[in-house]
PDB file of C-alpha atoms in Angstrom:
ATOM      1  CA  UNK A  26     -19.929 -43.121  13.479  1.00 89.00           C
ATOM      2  CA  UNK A  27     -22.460 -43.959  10.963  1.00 92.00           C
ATOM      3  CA  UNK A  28     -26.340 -45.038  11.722  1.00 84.00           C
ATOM      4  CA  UNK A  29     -27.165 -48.329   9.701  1.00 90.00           C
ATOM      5  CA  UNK A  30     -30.325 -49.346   9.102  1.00 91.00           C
ATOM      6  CA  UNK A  31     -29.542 -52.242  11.618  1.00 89.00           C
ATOM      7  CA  UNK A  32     -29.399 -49.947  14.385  1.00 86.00           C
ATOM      8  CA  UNK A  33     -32.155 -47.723  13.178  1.00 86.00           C
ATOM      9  CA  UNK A  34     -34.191 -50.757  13.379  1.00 87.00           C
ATOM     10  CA  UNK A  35     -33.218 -51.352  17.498  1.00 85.00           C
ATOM     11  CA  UNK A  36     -32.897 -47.885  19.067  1.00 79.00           C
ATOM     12  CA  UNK A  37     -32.932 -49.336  23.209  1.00 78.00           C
ATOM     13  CA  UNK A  38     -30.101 -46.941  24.942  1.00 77.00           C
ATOM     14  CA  UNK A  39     -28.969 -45.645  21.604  1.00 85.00           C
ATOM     15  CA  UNK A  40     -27.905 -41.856  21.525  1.00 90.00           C
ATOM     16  CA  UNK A  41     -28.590 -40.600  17.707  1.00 89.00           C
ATOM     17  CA  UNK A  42     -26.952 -37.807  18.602  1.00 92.00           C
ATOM     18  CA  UNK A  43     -23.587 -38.990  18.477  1.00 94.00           C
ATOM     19  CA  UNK A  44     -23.954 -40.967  14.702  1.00 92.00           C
ATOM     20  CA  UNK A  45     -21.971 -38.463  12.041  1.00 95.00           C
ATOM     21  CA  UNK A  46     -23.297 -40.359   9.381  1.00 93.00           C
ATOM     22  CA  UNK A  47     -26.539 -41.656   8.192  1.00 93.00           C
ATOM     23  CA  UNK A  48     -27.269 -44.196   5.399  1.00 93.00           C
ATOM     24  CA  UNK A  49     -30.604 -43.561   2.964  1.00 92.00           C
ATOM     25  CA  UNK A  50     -32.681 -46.694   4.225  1.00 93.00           C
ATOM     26  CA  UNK A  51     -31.221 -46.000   7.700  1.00 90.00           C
ATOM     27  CA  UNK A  52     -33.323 -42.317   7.566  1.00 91.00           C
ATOM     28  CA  UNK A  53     -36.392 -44.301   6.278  1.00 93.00           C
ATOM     29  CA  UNK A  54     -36.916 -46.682   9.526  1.00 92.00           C
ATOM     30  CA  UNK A  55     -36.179 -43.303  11.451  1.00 91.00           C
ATOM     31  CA  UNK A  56     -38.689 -41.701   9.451  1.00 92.00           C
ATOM     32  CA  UNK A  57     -41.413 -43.991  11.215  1.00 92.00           C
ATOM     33  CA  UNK A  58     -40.283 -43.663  14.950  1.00 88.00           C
ATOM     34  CA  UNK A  59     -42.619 -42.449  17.268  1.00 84.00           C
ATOM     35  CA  UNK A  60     -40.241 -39.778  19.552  1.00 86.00           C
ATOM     36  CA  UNK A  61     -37.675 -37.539  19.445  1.00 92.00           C
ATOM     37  CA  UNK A  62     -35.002 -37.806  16.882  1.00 94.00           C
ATOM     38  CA  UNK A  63     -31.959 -36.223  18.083  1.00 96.00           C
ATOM     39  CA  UNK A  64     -29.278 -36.334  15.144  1.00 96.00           C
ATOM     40  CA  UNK A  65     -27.294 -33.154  16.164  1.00 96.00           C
ATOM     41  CA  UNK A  66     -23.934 -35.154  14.614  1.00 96.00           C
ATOM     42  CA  UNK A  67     -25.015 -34.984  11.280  1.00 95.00           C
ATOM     43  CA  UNK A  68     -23.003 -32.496  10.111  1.00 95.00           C
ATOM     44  CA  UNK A  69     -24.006 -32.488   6.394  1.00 92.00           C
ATOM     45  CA  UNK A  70     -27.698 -33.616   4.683  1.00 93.00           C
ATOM     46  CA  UNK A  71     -28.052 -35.074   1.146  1.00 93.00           C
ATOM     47  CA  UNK A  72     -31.487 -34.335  -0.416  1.00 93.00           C
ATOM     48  CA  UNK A  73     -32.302 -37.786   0.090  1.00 94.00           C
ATOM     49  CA  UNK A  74     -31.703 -37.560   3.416  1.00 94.00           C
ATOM     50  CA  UNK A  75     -34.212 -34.382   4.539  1.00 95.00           C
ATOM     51  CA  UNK A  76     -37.020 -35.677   1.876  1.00 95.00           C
ATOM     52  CA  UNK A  77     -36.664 -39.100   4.297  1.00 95.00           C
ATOM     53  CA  UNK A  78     -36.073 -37.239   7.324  1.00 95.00           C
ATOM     54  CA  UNK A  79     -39.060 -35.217   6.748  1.00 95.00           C
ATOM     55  CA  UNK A  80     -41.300 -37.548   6.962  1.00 95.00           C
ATOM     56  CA  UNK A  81     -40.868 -37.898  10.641  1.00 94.00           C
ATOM     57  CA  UNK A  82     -43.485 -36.654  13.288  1.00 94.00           C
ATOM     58  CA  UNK A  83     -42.300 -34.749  16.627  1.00 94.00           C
ATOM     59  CA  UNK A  84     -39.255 -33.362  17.691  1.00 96.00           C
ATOM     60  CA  UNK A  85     -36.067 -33.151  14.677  1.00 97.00           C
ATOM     61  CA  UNK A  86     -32.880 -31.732  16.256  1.00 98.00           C
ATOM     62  CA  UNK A  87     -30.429 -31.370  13.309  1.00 97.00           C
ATOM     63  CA  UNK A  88     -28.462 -28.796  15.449  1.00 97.00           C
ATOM     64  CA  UNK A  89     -25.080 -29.981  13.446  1.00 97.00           C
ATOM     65  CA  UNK A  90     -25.863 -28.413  10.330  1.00 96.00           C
ATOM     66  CA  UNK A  91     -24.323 -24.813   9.773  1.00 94.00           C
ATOM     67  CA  UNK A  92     -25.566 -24.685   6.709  1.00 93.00           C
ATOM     68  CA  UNK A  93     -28.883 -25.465   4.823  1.00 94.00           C
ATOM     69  CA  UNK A  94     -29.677 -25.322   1.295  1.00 95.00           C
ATOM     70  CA  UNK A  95     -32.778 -24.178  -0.254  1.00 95.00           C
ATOM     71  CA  UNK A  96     -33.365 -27.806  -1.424  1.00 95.00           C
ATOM     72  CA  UNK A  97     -33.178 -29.180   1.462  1.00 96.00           C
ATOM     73  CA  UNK A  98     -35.031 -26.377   3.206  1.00 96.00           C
ATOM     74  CA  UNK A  99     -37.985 -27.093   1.028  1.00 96.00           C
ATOM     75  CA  UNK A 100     -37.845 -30.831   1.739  1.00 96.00           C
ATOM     76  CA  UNK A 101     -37.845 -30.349   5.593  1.00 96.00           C
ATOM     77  CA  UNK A 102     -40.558 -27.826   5.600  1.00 96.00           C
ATOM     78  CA  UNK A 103     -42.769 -30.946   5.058  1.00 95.00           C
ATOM     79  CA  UNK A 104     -41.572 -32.024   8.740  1.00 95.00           C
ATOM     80  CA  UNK A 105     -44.570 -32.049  11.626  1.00 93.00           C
ATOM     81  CA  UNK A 106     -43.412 -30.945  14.519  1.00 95.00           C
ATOM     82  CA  UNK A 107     -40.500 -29.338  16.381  1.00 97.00           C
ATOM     83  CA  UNK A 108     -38.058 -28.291  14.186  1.00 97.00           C
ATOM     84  CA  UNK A 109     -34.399 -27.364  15.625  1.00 98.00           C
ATOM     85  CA  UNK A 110     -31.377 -26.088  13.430  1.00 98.00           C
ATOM     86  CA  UNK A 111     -29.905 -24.511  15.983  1.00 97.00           C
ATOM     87  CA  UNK A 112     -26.627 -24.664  14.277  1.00 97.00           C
ATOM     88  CA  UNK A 113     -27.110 -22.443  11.582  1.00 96.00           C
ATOM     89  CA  UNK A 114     -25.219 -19.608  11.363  1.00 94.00           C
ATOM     90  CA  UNK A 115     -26.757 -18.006   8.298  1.00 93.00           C
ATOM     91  CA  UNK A 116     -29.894 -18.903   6.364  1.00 94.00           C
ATOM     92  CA  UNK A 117     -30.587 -17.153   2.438  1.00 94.00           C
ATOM     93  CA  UNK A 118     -34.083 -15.481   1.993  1.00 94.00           C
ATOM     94  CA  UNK A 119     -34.452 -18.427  -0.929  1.00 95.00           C
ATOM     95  CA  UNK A 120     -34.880 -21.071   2.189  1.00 96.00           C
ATOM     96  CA  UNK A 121     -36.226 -19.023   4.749  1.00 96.00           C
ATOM     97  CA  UNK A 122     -38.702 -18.771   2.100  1.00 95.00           C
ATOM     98  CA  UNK A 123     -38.782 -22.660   1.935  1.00 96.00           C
ATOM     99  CA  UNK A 124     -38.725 -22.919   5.530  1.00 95.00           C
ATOM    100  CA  UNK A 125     -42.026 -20.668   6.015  1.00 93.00           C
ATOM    101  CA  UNK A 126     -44.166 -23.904   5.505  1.00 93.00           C
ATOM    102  CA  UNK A 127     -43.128 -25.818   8.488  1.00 95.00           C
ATOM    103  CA  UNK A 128     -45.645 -27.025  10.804  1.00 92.00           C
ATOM    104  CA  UNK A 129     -44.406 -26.784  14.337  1.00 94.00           C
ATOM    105  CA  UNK A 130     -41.825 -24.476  16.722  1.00 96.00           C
ATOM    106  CA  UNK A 131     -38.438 -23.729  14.228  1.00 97.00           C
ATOM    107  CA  UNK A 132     -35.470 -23.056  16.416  1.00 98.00           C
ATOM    108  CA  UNK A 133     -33.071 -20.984  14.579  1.00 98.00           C
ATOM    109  CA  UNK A 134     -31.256 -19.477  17.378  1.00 97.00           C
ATOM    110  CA  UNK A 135     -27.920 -20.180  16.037  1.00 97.00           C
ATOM    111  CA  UNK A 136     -28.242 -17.028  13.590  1.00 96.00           C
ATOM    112  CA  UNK A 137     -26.366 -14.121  15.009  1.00 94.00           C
ATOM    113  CA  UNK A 138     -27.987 -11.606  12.483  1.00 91.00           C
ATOM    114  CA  UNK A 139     -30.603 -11.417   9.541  1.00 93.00           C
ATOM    115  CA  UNK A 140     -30.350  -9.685   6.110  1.00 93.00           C
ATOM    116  CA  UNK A 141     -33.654  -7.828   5.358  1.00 94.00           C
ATOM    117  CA  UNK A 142     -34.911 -10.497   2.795  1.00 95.00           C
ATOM    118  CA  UNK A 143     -34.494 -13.201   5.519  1.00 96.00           C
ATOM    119  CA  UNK A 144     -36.339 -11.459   8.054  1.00 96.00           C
ATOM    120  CA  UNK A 145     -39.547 -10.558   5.809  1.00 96.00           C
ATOM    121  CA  UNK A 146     -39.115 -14.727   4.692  1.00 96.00           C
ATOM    122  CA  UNK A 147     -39.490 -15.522   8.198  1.00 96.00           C
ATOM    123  CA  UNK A 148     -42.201 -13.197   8.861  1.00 96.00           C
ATOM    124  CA  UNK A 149     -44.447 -15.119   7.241  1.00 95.00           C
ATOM    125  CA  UNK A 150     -43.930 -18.449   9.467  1.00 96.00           C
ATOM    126  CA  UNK A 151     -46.929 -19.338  11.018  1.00 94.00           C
ATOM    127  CA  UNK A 152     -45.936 -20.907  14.679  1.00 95.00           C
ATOM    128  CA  UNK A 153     -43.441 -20.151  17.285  1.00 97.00           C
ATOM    129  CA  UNK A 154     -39.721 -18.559  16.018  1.00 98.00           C
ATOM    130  CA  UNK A 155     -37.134 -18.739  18.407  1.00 98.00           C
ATOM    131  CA  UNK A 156     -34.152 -16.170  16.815  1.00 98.00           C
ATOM    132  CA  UNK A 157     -32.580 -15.610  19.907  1.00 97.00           C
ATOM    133  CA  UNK A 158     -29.207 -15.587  18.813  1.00 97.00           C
ATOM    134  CA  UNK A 159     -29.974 -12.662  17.073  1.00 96.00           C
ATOM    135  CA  UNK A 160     -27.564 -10.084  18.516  1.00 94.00           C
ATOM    136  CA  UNK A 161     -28.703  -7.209  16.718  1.00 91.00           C
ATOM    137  CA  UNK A 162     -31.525  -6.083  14.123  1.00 93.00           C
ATOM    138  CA  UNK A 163     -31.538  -3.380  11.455  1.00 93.00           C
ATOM    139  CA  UNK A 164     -34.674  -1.499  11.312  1.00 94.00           C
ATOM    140  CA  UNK A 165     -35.602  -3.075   8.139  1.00 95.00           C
ATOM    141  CA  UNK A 166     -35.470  -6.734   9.596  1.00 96.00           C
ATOM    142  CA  UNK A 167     -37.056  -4.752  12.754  1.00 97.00           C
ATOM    143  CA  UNK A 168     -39.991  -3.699  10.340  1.00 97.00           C
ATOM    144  CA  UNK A 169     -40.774  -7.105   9.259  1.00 97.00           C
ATOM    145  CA  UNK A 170     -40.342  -9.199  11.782  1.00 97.00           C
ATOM    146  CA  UNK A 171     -42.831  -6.816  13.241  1.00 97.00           C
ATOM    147  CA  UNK A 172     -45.253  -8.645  11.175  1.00 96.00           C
ATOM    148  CA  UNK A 173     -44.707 -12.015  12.009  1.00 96.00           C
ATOM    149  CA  UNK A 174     -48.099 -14.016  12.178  1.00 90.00           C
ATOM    150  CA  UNK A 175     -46.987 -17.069  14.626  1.00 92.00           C
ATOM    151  CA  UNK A 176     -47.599 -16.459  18.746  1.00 93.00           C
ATOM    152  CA  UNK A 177     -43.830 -16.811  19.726  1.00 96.00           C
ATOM    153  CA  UNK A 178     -41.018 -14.653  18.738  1.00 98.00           C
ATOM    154  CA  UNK A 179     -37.859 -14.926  20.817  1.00 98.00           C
ATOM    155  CA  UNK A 180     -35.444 -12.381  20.412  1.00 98.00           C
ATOM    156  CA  UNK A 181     -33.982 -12.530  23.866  1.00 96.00           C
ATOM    157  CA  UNK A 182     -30.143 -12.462  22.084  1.00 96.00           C
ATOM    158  CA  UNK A 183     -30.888  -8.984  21.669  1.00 95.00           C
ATOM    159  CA  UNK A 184     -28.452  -6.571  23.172  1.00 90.00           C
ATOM    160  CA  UNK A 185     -29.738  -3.032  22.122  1.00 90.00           C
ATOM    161  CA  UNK A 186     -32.932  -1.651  20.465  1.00 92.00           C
ATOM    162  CA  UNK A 187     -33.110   1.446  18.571  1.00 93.00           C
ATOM    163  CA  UNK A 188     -36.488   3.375  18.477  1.00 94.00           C
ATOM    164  CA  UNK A 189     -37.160   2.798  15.448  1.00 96.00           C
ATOM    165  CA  UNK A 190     -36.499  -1.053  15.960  1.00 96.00           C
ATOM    166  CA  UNK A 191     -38.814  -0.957  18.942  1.00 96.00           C
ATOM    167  CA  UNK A 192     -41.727   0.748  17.196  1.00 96.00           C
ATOM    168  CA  UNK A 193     -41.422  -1.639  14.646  1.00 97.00           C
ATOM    169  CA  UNK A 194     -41.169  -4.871  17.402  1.00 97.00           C
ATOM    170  CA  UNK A 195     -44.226  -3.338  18.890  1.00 96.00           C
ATOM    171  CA  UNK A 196     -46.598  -4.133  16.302  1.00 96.00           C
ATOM    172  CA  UNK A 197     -46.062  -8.374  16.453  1.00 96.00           C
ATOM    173  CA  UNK A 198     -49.472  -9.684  17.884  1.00 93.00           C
ATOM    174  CA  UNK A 199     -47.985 -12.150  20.031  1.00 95.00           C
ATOM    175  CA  UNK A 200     -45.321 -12.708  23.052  1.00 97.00           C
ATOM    176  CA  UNK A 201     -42.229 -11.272  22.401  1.00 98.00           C
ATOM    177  CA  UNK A 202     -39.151 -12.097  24.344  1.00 98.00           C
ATOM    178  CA  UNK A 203     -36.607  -9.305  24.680  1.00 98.00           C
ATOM    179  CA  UNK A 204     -34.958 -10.607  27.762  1.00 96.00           C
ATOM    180  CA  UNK A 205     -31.623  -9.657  26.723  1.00 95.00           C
ATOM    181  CA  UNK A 206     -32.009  -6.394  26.829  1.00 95.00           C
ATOM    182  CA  UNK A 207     -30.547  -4.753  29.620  1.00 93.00           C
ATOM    183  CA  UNK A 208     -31.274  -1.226  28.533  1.00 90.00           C
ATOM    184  CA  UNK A 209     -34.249   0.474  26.979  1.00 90.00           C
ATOM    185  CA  UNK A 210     -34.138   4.513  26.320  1.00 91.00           C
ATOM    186  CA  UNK A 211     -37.207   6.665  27.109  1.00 92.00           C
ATOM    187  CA  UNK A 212     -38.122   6.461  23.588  1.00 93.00           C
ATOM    188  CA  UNK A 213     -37.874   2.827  22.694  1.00 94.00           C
ATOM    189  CA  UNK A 214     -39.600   1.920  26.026  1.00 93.00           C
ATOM    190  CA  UNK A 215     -42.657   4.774  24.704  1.00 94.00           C
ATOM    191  CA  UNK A 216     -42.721   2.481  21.578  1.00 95.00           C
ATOM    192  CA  UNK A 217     -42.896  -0.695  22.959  1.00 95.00           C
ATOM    193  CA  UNK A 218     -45.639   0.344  25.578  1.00 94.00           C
ATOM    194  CA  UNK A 219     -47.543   0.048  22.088  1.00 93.00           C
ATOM    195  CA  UNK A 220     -47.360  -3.531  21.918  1.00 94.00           C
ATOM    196  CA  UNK A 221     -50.849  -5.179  22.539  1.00 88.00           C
ATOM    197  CA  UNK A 222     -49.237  -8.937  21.668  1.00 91.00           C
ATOM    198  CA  UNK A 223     -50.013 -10.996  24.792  1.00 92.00           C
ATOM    199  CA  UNK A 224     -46.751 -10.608  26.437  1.00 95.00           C
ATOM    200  CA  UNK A 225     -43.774  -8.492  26.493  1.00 97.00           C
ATOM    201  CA  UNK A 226     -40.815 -10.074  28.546  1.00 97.00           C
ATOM    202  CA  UNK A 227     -38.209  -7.735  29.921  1.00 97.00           C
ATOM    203  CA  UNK A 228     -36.709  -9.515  32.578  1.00 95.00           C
ATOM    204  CA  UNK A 229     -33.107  -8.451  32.083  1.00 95.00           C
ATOM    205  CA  UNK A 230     -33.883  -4.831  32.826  1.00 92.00           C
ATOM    206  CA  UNK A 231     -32.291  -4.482  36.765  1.00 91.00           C
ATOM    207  CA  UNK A 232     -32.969  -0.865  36.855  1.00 88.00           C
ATOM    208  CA  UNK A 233     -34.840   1.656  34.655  1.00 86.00           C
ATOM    209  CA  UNK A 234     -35.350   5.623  35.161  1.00 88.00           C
ATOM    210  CA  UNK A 235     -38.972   6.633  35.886  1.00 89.00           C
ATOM    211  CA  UNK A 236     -38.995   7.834  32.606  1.00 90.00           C
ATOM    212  CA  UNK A 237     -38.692   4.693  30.475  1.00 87.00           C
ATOM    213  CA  UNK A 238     -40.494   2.148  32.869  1.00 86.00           C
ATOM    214  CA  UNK A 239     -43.565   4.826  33.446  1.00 88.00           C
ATOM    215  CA  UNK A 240     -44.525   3.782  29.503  1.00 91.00           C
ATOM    216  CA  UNK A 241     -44.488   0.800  29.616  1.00 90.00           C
ATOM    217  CA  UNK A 242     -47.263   0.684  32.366  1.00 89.00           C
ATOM    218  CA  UNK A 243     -49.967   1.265  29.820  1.00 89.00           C
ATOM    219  CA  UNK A 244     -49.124  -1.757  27.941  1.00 91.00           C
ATOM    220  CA  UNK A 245     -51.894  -4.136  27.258  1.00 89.00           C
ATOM    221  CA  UNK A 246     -50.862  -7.637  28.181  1.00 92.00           C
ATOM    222  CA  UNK A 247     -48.487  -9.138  30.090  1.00 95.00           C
ATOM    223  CA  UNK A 248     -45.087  -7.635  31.217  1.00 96.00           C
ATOM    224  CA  UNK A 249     -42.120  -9.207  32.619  1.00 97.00           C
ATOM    225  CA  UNK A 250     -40.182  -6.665  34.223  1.00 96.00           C
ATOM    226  CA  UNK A 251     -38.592  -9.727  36.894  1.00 96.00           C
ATOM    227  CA  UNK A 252     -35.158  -8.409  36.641  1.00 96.00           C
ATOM    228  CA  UNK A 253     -36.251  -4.794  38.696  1.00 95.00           C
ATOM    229  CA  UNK A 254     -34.774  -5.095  42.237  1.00 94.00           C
ATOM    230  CA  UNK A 255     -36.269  -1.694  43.303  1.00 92.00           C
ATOM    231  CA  UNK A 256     -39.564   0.283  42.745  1.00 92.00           C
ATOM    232  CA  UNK A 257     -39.928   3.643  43.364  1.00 93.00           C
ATOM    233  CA  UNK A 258     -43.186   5.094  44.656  1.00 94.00           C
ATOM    234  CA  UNK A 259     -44.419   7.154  41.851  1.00 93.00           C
ATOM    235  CA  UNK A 260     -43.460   3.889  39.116  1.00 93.00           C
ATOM    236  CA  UNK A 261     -45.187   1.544  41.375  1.00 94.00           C
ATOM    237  CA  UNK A 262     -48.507   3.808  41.694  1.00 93.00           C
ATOM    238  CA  UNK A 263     -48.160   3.577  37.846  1.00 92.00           C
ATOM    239  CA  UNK A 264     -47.453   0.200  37.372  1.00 93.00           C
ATOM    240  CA  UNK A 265     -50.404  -0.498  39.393  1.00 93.00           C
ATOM    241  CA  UNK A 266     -52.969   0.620  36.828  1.00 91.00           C
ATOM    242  CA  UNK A 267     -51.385  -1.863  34.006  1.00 91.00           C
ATOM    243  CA  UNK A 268     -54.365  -4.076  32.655  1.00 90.00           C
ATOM    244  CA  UNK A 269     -52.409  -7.568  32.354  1.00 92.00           C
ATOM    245  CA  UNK A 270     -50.440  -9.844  34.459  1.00 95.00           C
ATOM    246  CA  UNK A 271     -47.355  -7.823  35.639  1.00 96.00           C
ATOM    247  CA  UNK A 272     -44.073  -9.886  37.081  1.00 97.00           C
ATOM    248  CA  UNK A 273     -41.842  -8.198  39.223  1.00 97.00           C
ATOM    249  CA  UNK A 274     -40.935 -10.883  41.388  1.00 96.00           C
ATOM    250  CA  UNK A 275     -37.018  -9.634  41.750  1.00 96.00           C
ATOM    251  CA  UNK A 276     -37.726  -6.922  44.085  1.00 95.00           C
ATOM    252  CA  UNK A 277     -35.385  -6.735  46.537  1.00 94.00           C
ATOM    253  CA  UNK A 278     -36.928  -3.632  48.554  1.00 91.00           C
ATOM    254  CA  UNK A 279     -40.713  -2.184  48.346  1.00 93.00           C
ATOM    255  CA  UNK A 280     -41.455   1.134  50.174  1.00 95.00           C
ATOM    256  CA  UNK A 281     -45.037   0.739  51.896  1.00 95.00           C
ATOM    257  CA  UNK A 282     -46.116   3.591  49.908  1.00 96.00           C
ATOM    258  CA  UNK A 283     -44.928   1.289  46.741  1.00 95.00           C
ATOM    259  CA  UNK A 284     -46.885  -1.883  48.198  1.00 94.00           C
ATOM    260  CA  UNK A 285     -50.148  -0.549  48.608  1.00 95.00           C
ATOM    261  CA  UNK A 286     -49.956   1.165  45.391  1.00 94.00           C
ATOM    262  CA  UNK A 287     -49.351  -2.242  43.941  1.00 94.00           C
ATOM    263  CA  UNK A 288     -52.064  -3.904  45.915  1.00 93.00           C
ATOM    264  CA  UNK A 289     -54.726  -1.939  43.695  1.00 92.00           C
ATOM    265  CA  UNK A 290     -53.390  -3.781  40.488  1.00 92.00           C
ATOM    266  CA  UNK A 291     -56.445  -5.263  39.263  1.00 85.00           C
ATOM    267  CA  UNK A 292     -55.287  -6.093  35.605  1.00 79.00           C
ATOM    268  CA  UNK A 293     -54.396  -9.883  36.499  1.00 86.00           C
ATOM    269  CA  UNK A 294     -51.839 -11.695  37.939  1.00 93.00           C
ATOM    270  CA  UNK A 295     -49.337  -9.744  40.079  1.00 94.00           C
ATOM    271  CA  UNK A 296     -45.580 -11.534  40.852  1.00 95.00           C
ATOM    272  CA  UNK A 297     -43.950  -9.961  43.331  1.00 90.00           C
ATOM    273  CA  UNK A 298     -41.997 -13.059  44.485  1.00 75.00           C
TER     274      UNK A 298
END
């Protein structure tokens, strides 16, 4: 179906989202609507078309694309506000680059991995990144996302996490989802307890030896570990002394020993339900 200008004009009970095409002047009167603009049909973008586009303030869902020039990367990094391409599957460091200049959340959690030069591209975005389609990470695209400067990073697609991955993670100064996970060794957990972002979420983790979870007590911040069902005594008298809001509302089963260790938390917020 293709969006006219006509229609643009009189949106009452129209869904964008199921238009396939989209004529120039058609983009132009969308360009000036106050609200969300869902056009997740568009499969395909001329230049014209994301330079118009662009223009728009609030949430852009362009969630059909599965591919994105750097062109047209560059022209919708001009866009002010929520930006979702959700159906990319791959994105070049040239317009990741481009991309870094958007104003607003980007949703890119249609990529299922990131080359190196992508990852250090994205880095540099300023707001909230939502990657969580991100399966896995080498160390490299680890190491720079590491240093990415917005408060948001979502990498809750992620299924494993090596050390050296972890360290890396550790150092972002903001939240960082890794709800995915549903395994952490000793050594990655050590790492992460190095994180001083304001919040580390966890909540896939349903069980975790002493060993791992005892780490990750003297993280600074707050920790999500929601997806524990049990405690035992000696990681709850730990736990207790974490300095930051601490979530373990999926416990199943708490010892008394475990409770009134948990009742001295003082470091904010405690979920235990």
């Amino acid at each position: 179906m293709r969006l006219t200008k006509a229609i643009a004009e009189d949106l009452h009970s129209v869904d964008l989202s199921q238009f396939t095409d989209l004529d120039d002047d058609a983009a132009e009167v969308l360009a000036n609507y106050a609200g969300e603009l869902d056009l997740s049909g568009l499969t395909s973008l001329s230049d014209e078309l994301a330079e118009a586009l662009a223009k728009h303030q609030g949430i852009l869902c362009l969630d059909g694309l599965a591919s994105l020039p750097e062109e047209q990367a560059e022209a919708l990094s001009n866009h002010q506000g929520n930006l979702s391409l959700s159906g990319l599957t791959s994105l070049s460091g040239a317009a990741a680059e481009a991309l870094i200049k958007h104003e607003g959340h980007l949703d890119l959690s249609g990529l299922t991995s990131l080359s190196t030069t992508t990852a250090e591209a994205l880095a540099k975005y300023k707001n909230d990144l939502n990657l969580s389609g991100v399966k896995s990470l080498t160390d490299g695209a680890a190491k720079a996302l590491g240093r990415h400067v917005g408060q948001w990073l979502y990498l809750d697609g992620l299924e494993s996490l090596s050390e050296a991955a972890a360290e890396a993670l550790a150092k972002h100064q903001g939240l960082l989802d890794l709800s995915g996970l549903t395994s952490l060794s000793d050594r990655a957990a050590a790492a992460l307890a190095r994180h001083r972002g304001k919040a580390l979420i966890l909540e896939s983790l349903t069980s975790m030896p002493d060993s791992a979870a005892k780490p990750l007590s003297k993280k600074t911040g707050a920790l999500d570990l929601s997806g524990l069902t049990s405690l035992s005594d000696e990681l709850a008298a730990a736990l207790a002394k974490h300095r930051g809001s601490l979530n373990l509302s999926g416990l199943t089963s708490l010892s008394d020993v475990a409770a009134l260790a948990l009742s001295e938390h003082q470091g904010g917020e405690l979920w235990l339900h």
